[in-house]
C-alpha cells in the first residue's frame, strides 16, 4: 500500500466502502454486533458525523447548547460539502461529533482508536476527555499551528456509550476536514496495523536511502556512470517523500519539524524525482531521447519546483493535479516516444520499460477517476509504480552486471594475451639462445679457422723452408767448390727437393681451388664396376713396382645381377682415389696388400668403396682429424719427405662435392681402411 504513497500521496481518498461494515447515521454508529473478544476486525467509523461549521466546540459546550443539526460524511473533505446551497471553502474550522454504541461485552475490553492525520490541525475528545491533538486548532491562520500526524489512543470503555468530539481547522493547505477514516478495534489489532504501516514505511524509507547511497558511491568511484547518479537521486527523493507522508516517521522521529518544510518536501520530491527520471532514461536510451522534449519537461519541472519553494503551503498544495499531470506527461513522453524507438532499435529492457510505464499511466488514470468518484474501483497506482521501480532496478542491475561481464571478457582476453606474450617471449628467448649458440659456434669456428690459418702458414713455411734450405745448401756448396766429386748425386738430391716443393705448391693450389669451390665438376654416370676396373688398371703397375699387391674385388654378388651407377667427375674422383692409394702405398711395407672392395647399402641407395691396407696403421688419437689440412703423423714425416698432409684434405673436398662421405678406420700396426660413400642409382 505504501508504494503509491511514494509517488503521489493520493491518500486523501475515501476508503472503499464495505457494505457489511456498520455505518454512522445521523451522528450515531451502532457497533453492538461487534464483539471484540471474538473479532479482530478493525471498524472504520465512517458515515454521517454531526458537523458544526465555523465552530470550535468542546464536548461540554456541545452538551449544553442545542445546535442546528448538519451532518458531514466522513471520510471526506468539507470543501466537497454545501451548506444552504453554498459550497464550503478549503479554509475554515469545524467540530465533528460521533456517538458510538458498543456491545455490552466491549465494556472494560482493551480497545484502541486510530486517529488519522486530519488537516491541518485537530484536537480529539473521548467521553469529555481530551485524548489527542495535532498542531493547534485555530479560528484564523494566525491562531492555527498546523501539524499533520496520526495517533493511536488506547481505551478501556466503562460503558457501552462512547462520544467522540473532533475539532479541525485548516488554514494551511489544500486538504481539509476529516478526509481519512477514524478506526476502532481491539488494542492488539490496531497496534498490529499501526506497527505494520509504520514498519513498512520505515523499511521502504531505509531501503531507498541505502539504495541511494549505494548508487551514489557507484557513481562516485566511476564518474562516467552518470546513470547511477540519477538513479541515486531518484532513490533519495523517494526516501525523503516516504519519510514525510502519512505522519508515521514524523510522529516518531521529527516531531518538531516545520509543517511548511515537510509539505514542501512532500511535493517537491516527486517533481525532482521526475526530472531525475528524465535524465536517467536519457542515459539509458541516449540515442532515442528527444532533446527538446527532455529539456522542456526538465524546465517545466524545475520551474514548478521553484514555485513550490516560494509559495505558501495553501497555494502549492492546491496544484496537486498539476503535479499528477506532470507525472503523466513525463511517463507519456517515455511511452510514446523514447521506448518505441528503443524497441525498434532492439535496445535491452526497452519493452519491459514500456510495459511498466503503460501500467503506471493506466493505474494513475484509474485512480484519478476513482478519486473524482466516476467509478468504484480500487487504488492501483501503488502497484503500478512498484512494478515500474522494480523494472528500473532490474535494468540498472543488468546494465551493471553486463559491464562487469564485459570487463571479465576483456580481462580474460588480456590474460590470454599475456600468456601468449609470455610464450612468445619464451619462443624468442629460445630463438635468441639458439642464435647465440650458433654465434658461439661460428665464433669458435672462426677462431679455429684463424688457428688453422696460422698453422697453415707456419706449416707452409716449414714444409717449403726445409727442402728449400737443403737444396740451397747443396747448390751453395757446389758453387763454392766444396763438393768436388759425385756432382750427379747431389744434383739429384736438389732435383728431388725442388720436385717436392713444386708438388707442394701444386697441391696447395689445388686444395685452395677445391675449398673455394673454384673447380667446375663434369659429372657423368659411371658403372661402379667399370670405374673400379679403371682404377685397377691405372694403379696396379705402381703397386707392383713397390712390391705391393693391389686387389680389386670388382664382382660382388650384387653386381652380377644389377648395374649400379655413380654420378661422378671421373677425373676428380680418380684424383681422390689416387691420394688414398698413394698413401696406402707409402705406409704399407713391401709384400703388403691393398684391397679395394665395394659394399652396397640397398635401402639408403649408397655404395661404399673401401681401400684397405695392412700397413703401419694410424694412431687412434689422430684419426678424427686425419682429413684436416697438414695433419700428418710424425713417423710419416720421417718415413718420407713426400708427406705434407694435404692429400686426404683434397680427397675429402672432392668426395663432399659428390654429395658423398669419406671416413677412416685403423689399427696401429695392422693397417688402415679408407672408405668413400657415394649415392648410387641401380638399374
Ligand atoms: P701426406 O701427404 O702426408 O700423405 P695425407 O693427407 O695424404 O698427407 O695424409 C695425412 C697423414 O695420414 C699422413 O701423413 C699419414 O701419417 C697418415 N696416413 C694416410 N694414409 C695412411 C695409411 N694408409 N696408412 C697409415 N697412415 C696413413
XYZ file of C-alpha atoms and ligand atoms in Angstrom, residues 579 583-584 586-587 613 616-618 626 631-633 636 642-649 672 674, ligand 1:
51
model
C 95.613 -39.812 -52.960
C 99.071 -43.184 -49.036
C 98.399 -46.918 -48.892
C 103.525 -45.137 -48.820
C 102.536 -46.592 -45.471
C 95.868 -51.899 -46.419
C 101.541 -49.238 -40.360
C 98.107 -48.012 -39.406
C 97.186 -44.687 -37.830
C 93.066 -37.170 -40.300
C 97.674 -33.426 -40.474
C 100.421 -35.953 -40.606
C 101.899 -38.377 -38.218
C 105.023 -40.444 -41.732
C 106.763 -36.591 -49.674
C 104.116 -36.454 -46.987
C 102.803 -32.975 -46.322
C 99.290 -33.698 -45.007
C 97.192 -32.329 -47.873
C 96.263 -35.418 -49.867
C 93.404 -36.523 -47.579
C 92.010 -32.944 -47.410
C 94.051 -48.786 -42.269
C 89.654 -45.518 -46.000
P 100.605 -36.951 -46.782
O 100.830 -36.177 -47.991
O 101.358 -36.612 -45.638
O 100.383 -38.359 -47.049
P 97.872 -37.067 -46.392
O 96.824 -36.030 -46.103
O 97.602 -37.848 -47.583
O 99.191 -36.371 -46.415
O 97.945 -37.992 -45.173
C 97.995 -37.463 -43.903
C 98.615 -38.391 -42.943
O 97.778 -39.531 -42.721
C 99.870 -38.970 -43.416
O 100.938 -38.098 -43.118
C 99.920 -40.262 -42.655
O 100.534 -40.078 -41.446
C 98.528 -40.674 -42.444
N 98.099 -41.708 -43.418
C 97.367 -41.536 -44.510
N 97.083 -42.689 -45.141
C 97.659 -43.656 -44.374
C 97.734 -45.077 -44.464
N 97.170 -45.738 -45.454
N 98.398 -45.727 -43.505
C 98.973 -45.075 -42.476
N 98.949 -43.739 -42.351
C 98.288 -43.022 -43.273
